[in-house]
PDB file of C-alpha atoms and ligand atoms in Angstrom:
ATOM      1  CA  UNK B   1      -3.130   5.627  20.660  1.00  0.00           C
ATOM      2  CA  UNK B   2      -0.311   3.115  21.011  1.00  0.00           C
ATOM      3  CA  UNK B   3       3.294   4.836  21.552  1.00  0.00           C
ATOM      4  CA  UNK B   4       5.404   5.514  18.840  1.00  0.00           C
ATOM      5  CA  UNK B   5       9.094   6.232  19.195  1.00  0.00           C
ATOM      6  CA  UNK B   6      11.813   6.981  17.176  1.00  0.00           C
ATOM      7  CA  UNK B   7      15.355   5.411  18.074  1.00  0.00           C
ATOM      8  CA  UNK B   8      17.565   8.247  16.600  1.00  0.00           C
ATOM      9  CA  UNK B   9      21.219  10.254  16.784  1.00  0.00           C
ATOM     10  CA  UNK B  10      20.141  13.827  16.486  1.00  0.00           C
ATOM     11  CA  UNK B  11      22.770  14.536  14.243  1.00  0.00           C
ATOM     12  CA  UNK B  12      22.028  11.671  11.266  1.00  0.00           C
ATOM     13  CA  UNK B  13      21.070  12.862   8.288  1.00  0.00           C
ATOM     14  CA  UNK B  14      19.390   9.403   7.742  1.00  0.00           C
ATOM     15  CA  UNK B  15      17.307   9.932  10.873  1.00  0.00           C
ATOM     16  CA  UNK B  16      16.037  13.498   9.433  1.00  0.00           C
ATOM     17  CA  UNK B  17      14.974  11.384   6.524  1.00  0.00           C
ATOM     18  CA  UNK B  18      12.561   9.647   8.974  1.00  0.00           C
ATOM     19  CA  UNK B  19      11.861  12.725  11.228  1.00  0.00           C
ATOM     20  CA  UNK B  20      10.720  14.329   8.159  1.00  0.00           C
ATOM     21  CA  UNK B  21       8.693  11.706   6.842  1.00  0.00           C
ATOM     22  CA  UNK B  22       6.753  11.600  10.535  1.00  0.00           C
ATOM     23  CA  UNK B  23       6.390  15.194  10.419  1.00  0.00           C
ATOM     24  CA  UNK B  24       4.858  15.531   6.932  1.00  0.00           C
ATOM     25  CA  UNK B  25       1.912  13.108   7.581  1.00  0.00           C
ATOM     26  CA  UNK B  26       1.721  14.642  10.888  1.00  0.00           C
ATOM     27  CA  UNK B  27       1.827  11.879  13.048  1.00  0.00           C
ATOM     28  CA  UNK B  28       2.850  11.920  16.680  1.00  0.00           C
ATOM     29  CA  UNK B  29       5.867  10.204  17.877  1.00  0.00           C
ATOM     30  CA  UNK B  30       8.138  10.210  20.547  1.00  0.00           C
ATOM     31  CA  UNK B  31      12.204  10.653  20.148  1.00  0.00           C
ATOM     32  CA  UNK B  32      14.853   9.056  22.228  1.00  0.00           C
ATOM     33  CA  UNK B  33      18.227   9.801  21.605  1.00  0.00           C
ATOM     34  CA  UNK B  34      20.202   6.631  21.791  1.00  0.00           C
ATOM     35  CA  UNK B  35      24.286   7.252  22.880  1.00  0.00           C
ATOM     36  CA  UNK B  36      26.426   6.929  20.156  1.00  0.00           C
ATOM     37  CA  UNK B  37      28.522   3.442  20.466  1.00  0.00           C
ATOM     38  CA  UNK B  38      26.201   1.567  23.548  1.00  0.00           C
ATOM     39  CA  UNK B  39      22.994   2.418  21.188  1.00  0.00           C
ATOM     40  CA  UNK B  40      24.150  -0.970  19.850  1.00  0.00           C
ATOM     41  CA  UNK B  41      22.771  -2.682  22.229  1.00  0.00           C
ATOM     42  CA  UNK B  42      19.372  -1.494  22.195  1.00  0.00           C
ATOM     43  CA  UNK B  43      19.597  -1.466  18.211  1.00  0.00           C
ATOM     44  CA  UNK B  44      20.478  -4.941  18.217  1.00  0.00           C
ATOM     45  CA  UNK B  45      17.842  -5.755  21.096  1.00  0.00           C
ATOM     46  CA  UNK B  46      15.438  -3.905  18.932  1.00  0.00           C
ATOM     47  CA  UNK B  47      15.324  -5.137  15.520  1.00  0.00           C
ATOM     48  CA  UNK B  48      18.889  -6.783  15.441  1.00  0.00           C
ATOM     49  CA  UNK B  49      20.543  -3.972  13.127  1.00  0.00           C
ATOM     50  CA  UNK B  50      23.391  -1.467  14.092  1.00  0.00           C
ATOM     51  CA  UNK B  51      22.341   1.640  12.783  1.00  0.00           C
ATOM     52  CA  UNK B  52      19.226   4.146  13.516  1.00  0.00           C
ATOM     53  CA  UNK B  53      16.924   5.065  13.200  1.00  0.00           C
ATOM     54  CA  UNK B  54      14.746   2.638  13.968  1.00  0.00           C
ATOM     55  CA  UNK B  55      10.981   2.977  14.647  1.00  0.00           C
ATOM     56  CA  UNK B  56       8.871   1.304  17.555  1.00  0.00           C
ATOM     57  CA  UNK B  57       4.990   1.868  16.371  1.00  0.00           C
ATOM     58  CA  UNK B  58       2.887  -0.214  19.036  1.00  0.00           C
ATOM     59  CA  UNK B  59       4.337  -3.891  18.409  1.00  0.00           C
ATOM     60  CA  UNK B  60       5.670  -3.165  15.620  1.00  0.00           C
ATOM     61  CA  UNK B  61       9.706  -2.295  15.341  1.00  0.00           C
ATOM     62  CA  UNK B  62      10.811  -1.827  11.670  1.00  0.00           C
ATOM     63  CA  UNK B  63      14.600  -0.284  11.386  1.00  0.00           C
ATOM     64  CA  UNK B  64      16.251   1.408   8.856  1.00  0.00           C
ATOM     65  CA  UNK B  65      15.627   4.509   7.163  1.00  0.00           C
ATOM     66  CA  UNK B  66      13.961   3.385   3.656  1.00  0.00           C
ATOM     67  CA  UNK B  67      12.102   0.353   5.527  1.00  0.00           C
ATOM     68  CA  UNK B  68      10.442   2.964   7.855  1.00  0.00           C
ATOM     69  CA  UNK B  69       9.597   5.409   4.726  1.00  0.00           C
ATOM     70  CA  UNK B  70       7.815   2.056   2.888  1.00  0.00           C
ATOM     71  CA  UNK B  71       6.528   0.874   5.962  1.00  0.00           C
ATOM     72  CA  UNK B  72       4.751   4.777   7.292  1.00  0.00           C
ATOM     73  CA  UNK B  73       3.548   5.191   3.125  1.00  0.00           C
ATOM     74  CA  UNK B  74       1.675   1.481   3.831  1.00  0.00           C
ATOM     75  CA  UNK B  75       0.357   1.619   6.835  1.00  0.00           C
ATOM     76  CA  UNK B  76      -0.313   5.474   7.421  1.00  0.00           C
ATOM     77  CA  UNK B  77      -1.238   6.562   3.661  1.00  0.00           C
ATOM     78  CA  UNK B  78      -2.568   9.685   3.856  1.00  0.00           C
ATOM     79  CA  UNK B  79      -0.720  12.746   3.042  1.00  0.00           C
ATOM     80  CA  UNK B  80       0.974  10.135   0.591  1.00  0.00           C
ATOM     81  CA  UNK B  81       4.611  10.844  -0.423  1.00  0.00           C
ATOM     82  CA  UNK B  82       4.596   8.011  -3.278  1.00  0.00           C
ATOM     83  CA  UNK B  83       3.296   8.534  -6.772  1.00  0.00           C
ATOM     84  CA  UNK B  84      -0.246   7.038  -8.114  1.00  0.00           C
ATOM     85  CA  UNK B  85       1.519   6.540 -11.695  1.00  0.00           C
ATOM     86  CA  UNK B  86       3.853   3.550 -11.964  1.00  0.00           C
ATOM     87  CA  UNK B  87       6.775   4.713 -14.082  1.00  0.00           C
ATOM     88  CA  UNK B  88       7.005   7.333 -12.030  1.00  0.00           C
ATOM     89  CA  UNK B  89       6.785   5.122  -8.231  1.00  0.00           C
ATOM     90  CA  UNK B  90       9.930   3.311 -10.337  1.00  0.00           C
ATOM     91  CA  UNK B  91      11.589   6.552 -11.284  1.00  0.00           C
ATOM     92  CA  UNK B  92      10.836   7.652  -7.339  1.00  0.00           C
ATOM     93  CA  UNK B  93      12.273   3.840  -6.078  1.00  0.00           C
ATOM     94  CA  UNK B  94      15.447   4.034  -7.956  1.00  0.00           C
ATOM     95  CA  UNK B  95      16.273   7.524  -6.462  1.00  0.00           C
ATOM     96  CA  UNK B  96      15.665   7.144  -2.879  1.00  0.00           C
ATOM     97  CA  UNK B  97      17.909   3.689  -3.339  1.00  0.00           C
ATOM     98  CA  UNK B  98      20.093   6.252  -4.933  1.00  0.00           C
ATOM     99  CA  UNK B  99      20.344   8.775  -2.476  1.00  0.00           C
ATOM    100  CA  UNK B 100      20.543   6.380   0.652  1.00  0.00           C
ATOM    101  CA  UNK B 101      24.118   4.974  -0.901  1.00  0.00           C
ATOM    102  CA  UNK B 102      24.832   8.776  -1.605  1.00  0.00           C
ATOM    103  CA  UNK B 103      23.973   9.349   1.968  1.00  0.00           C
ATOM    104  CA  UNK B 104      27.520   7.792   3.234  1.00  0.00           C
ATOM    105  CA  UNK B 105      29.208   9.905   0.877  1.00  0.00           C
ATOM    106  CA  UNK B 106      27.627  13.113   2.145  1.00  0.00           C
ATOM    107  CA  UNK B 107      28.493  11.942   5.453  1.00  0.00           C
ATOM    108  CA  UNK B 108      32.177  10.686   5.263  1.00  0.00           C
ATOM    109  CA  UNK B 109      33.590  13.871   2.998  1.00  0.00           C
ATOM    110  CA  UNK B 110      31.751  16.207   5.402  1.00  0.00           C
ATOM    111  CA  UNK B 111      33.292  14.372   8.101  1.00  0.00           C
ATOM    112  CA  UNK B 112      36.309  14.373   6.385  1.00  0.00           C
ATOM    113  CA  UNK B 113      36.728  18.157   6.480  1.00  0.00           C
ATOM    114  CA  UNK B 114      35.263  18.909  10.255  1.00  0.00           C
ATOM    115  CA  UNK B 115      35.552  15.742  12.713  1.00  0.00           C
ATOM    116  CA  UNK B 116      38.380  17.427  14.821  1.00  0.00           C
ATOM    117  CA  UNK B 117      35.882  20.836  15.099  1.00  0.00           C
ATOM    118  CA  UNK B 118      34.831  21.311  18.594  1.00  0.00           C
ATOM    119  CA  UNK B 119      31.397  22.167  16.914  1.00  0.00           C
ATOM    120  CA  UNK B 120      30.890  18.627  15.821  1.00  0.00           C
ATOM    121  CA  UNK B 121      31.488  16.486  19.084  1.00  0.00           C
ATOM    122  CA  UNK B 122      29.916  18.945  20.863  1.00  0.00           C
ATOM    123  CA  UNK B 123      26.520  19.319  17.971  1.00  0.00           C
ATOM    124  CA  UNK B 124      26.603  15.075  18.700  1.00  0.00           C
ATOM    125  CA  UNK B 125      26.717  15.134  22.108  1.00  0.00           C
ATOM    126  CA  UNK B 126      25.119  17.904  23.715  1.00  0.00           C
ATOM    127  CA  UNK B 127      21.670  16.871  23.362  1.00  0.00           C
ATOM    128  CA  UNK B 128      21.760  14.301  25.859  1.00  0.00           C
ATOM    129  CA  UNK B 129      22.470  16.916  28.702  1.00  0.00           C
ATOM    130  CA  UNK B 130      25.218  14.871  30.350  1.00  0.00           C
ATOM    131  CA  UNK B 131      27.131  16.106  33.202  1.00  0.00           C
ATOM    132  CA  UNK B 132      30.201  17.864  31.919  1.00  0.00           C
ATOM    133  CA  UNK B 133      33.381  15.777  32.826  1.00  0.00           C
ATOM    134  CA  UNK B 134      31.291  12.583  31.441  1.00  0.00           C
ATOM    135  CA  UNK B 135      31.064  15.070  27.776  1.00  0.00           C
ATOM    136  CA  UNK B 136      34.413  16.018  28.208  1.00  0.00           C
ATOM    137  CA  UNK B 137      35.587  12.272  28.526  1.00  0.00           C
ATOM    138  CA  UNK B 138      33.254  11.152  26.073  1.00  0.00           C
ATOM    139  CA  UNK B 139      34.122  13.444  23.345  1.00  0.00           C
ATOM    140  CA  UNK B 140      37.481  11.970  21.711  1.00  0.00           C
ATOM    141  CA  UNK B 141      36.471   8.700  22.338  1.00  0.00           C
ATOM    142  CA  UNK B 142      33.127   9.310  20.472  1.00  0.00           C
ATOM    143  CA  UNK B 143      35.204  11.214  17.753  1.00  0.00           C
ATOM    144  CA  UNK B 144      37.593   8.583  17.249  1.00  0.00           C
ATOM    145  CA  UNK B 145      35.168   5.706  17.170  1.00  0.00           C
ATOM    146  CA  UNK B 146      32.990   7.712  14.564  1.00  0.00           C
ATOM    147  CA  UNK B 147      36.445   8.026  12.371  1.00  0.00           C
ATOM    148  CA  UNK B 148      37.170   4.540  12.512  1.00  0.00           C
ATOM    149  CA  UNK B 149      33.243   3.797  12.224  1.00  0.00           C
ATOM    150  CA  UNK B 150      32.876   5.504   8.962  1.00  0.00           C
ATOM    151  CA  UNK B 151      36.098   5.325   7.604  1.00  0.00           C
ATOM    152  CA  UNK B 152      37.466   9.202   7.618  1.00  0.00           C
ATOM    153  CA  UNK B 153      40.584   8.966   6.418  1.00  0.00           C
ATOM    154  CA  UNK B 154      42.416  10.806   3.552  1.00  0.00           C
ATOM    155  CA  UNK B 155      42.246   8.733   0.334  1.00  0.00           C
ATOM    156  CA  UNK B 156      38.261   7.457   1.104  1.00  0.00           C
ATOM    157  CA  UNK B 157      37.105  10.999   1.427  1.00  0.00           C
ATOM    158  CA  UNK B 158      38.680  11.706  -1.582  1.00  0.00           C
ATOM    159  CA  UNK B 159      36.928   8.689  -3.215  1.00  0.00           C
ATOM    160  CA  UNK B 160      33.619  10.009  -1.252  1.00  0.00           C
ATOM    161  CA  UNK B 161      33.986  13.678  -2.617  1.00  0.00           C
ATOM    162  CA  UNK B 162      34.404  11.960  -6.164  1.00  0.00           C
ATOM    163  CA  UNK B 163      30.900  10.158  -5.753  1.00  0.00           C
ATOM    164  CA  UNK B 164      29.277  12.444  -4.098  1.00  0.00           C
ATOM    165  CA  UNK B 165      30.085  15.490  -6.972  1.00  0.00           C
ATOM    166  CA  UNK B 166      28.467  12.200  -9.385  1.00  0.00           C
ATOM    167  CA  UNK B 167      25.348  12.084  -7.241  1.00  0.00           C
ATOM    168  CA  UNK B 168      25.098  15.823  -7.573  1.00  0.00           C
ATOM    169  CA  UNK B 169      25.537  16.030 -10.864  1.00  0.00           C
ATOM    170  CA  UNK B 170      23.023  12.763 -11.105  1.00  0.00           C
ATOM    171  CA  UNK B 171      20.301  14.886  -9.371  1.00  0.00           C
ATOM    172  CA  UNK B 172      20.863  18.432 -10.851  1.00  0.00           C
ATOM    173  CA  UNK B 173      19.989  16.073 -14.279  1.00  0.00           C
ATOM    174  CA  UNK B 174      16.884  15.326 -12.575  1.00  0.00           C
ATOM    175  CA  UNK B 175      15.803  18.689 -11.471  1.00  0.00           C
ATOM    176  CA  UNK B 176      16.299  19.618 -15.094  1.00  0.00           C
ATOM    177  CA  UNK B 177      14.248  17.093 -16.247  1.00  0.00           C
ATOM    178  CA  UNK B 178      11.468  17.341 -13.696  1.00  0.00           C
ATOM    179  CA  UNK B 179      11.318  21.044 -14.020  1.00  0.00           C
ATOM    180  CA  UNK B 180      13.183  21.841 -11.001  1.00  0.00           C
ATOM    181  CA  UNK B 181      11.030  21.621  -8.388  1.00  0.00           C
ATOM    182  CA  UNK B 182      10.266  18.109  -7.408  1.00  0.00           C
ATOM    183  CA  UNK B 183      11.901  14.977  -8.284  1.00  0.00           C
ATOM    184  CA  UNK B 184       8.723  13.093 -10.044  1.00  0.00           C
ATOM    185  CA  UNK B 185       5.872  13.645 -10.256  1.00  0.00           C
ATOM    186  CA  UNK B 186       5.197  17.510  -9.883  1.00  0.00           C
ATOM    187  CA  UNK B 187       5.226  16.992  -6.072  1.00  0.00           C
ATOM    188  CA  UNK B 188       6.972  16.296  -2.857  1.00  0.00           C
ATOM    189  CA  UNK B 189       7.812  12.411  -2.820  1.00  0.00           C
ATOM    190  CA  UNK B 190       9.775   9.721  -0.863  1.00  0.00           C
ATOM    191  CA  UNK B 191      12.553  10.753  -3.211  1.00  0.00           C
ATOM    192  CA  UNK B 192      12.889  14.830  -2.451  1.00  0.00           C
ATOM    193  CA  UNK B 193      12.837  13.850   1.656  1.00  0.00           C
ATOM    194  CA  UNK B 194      15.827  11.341   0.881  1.00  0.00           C
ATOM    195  CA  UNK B 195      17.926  13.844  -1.117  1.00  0.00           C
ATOM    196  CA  UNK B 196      16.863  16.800   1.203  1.00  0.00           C
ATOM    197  CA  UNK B 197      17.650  15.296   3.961  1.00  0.00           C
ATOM    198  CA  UNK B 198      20.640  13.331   2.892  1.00  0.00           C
ATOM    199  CA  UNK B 199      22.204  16.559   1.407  1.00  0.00           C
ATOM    200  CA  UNK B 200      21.376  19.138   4.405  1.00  0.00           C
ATOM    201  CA  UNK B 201      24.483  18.605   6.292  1.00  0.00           C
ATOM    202  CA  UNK B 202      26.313  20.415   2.968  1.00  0.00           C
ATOM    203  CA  UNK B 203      24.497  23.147   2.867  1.00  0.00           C
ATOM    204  CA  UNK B 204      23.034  23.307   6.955  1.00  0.00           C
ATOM    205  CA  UNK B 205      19.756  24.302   6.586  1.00  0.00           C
ATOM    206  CA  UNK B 206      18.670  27.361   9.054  1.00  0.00           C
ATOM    207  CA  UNK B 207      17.433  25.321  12.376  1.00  0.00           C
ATOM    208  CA  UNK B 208      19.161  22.005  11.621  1.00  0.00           C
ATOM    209  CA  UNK B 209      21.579  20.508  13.526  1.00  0.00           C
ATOM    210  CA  UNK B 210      24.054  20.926  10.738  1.00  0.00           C
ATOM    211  CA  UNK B 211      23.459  24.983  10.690  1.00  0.00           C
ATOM    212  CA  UNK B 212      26.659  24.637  13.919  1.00  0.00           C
ATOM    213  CA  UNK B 213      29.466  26.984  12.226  1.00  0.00           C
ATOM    214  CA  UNK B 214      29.607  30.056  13.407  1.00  0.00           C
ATOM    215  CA  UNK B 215      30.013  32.481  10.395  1.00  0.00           C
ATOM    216  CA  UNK B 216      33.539  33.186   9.407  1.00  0.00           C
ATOM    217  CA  UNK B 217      35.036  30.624  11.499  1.00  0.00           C
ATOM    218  CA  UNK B 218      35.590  27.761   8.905  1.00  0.00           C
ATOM    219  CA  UNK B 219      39.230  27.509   7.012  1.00  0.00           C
ATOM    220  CA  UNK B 220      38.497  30.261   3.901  1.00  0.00           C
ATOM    221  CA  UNK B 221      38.953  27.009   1.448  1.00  0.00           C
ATOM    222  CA  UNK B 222      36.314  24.804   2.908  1.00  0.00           C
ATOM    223  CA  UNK B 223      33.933  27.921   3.631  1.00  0.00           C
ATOM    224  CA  UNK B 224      34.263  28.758   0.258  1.00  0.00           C
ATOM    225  CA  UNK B 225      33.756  25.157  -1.217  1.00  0.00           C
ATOM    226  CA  UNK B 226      30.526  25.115   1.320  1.00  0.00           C
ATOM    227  CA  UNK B 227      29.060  28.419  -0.215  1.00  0.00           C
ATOM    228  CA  UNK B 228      30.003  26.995  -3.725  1.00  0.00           C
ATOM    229  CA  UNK B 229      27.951  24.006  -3.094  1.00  0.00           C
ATOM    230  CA  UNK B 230      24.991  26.211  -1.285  1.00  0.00           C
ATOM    231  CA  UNK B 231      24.980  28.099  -4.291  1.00  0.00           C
ATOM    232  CA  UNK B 232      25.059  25.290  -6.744  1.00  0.00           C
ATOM    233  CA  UNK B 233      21.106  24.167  -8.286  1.00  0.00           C
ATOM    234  CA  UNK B 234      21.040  20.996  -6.182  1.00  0.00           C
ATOM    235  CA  UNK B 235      21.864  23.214  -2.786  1.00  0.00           C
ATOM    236  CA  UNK B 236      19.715  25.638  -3.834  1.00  0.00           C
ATOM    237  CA  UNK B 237      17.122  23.209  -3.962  1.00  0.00           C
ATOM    238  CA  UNK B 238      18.029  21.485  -1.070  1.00  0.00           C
ATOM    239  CA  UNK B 239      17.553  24.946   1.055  1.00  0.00           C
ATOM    240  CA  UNK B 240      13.924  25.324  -0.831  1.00  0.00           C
ATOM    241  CA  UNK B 241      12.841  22.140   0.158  1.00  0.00           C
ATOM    242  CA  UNK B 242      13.536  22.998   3.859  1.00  0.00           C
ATOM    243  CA  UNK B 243      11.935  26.121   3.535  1.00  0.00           C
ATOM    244  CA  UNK B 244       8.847  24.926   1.662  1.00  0.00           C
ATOM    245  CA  UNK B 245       8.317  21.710   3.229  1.00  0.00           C
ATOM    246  CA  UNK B 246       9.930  20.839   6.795  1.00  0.00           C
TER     247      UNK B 246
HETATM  248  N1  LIG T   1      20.774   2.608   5.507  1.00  0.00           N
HETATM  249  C1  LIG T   1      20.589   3.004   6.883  1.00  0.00           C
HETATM  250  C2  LIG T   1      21.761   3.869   7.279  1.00  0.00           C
HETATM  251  C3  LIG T   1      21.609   4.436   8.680  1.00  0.00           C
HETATM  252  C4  LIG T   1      22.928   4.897   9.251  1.00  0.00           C
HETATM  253  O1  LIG T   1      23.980   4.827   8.614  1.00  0.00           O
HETATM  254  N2  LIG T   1      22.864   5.368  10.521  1.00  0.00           N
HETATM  255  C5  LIG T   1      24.052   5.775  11.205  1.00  0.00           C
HETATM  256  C6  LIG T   1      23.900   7.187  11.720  1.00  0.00           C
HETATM  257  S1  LIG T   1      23.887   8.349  10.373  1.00  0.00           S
HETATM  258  C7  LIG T   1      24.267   4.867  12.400  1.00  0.00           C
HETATM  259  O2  LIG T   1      23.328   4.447  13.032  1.00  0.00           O
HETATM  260  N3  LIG T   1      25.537   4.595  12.730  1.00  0.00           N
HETATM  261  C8  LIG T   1      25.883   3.889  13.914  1.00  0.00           C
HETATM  262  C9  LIG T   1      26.526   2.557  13.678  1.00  0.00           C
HETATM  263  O3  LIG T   1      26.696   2.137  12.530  1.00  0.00           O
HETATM  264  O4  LIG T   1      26.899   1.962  14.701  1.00  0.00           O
HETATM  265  C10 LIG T   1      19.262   3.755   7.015  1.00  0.00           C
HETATM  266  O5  LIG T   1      18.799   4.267   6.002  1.00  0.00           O
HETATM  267  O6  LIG T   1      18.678   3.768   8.113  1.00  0.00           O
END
């Protein structure tokens, strides 16, 4: 078998989408953790884009989270994830698009309420093992370059939290519509990986790498809003999915 390897951050949400993916039709893959900031230069060298994940299969490098998802349902079809009927590969298209924009929203409120937690640095960094002074010098540096990086400050958050309760909202719609379980088509899709994945660092998932507060140990407000949106439909769902199928 030729190697296959998976460029990720543990922590990305958008790299779970892939993980997932992988997983589900149960093909074998490698992972290597790329360092947050320099994994520019291997992301450029390997298919000339900034962000992971990206995904080396043989010769073949395709990056980007909903390139890889189209790319693994073409090439590796079994186990598909994408509906035979056509209105409902549309209805399945337009919400993973959906969910990928959502995805930054997810990402920059959450940030927006935990970046200076030690649990966050250290949930980034400690999978790469690194000898403890080099964490401990790498740790603001990484936080503030993943503030300015994805723009946590006050008034975008609030402009994130806005979208994201509209993307929410969006998919409990489609729950109701679907009948609560999948997406489309009575079955797990593209589209239920995306907005599983994409929502688990809300409501951390038992096992993830999002599951990092201890319990208690939040502000009361934001534990509270957390637990709200755990309880919610959509978080509810989000938690089946995991449990069901990851
Ligand atoms: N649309 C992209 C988004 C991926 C993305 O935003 N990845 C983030 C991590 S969650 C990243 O690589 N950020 C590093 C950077 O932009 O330098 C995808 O679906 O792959």
């Amino acid at each position: 078998m030729s190697e296959r390897i998976l460029y990720q951050f543990p922590i990305s949400h958008y790299c779970e989408k892939s993980r997932w993916q992988l997983d589900h039709k149960g093909l074998e893959y490698r992972i290597r953790n790329l360092l947050p900031g320099p994994h520019r230069l291997r992301s450029q060298w390997l298919a000339r884009i900034n962000t992971l994940p990206i995904l080396r299969d043989g010769k073949r490098v395709v990056g980007d989270s909903t390139k890889i998802a189209y790319y693994l349902e073409k090439y590796y079809p079994e186990r598909s994830l994408t509906p035979a009927d056509a209105d409902q590969r549309a209805a399945m298209i337009e919400l993973e698009q959906q969910m990928d924009r959502y995805g930054v929203h997810v990402r920059r409120w959450l940030y927006g309420q935990v970046i200076d937690r030690p649990e966050v640095m250290n949930a980034m960094l400690d999978p790469y093992r690194l000898p403890a002074p080099i964490q401990r010098w790498l740790t603001p540096i990484t936080r503030e370059g993943t503030r300015r990086l994805y723009r946590i400050e006050p008034k975008a958050v609030m402009r994130s939290e806005q979208r994201l309760e509209e993307g929410l909202a969006m998919l409990e719609a489609q729950l109701t519509r679907s009948g609560g379980e999948y997406l489309v088509g009575g079955r797990l899709s593209l589209a239920d990986i995306a907005a599983a994945s994409l929502l688990a660092p809300l409501v951390a998932p038992p096992g993830t790498p999002w599951d990092m507060f201890a319990e208690g140990s939040l502000p009361p407000a934001l534990d509270k809003q957390l637990a709200d949106l755990r309880e919610r439909p959509v978080g509810r769902w989000v938690l089946e999915r995991y449990r069901t199928d990851r």
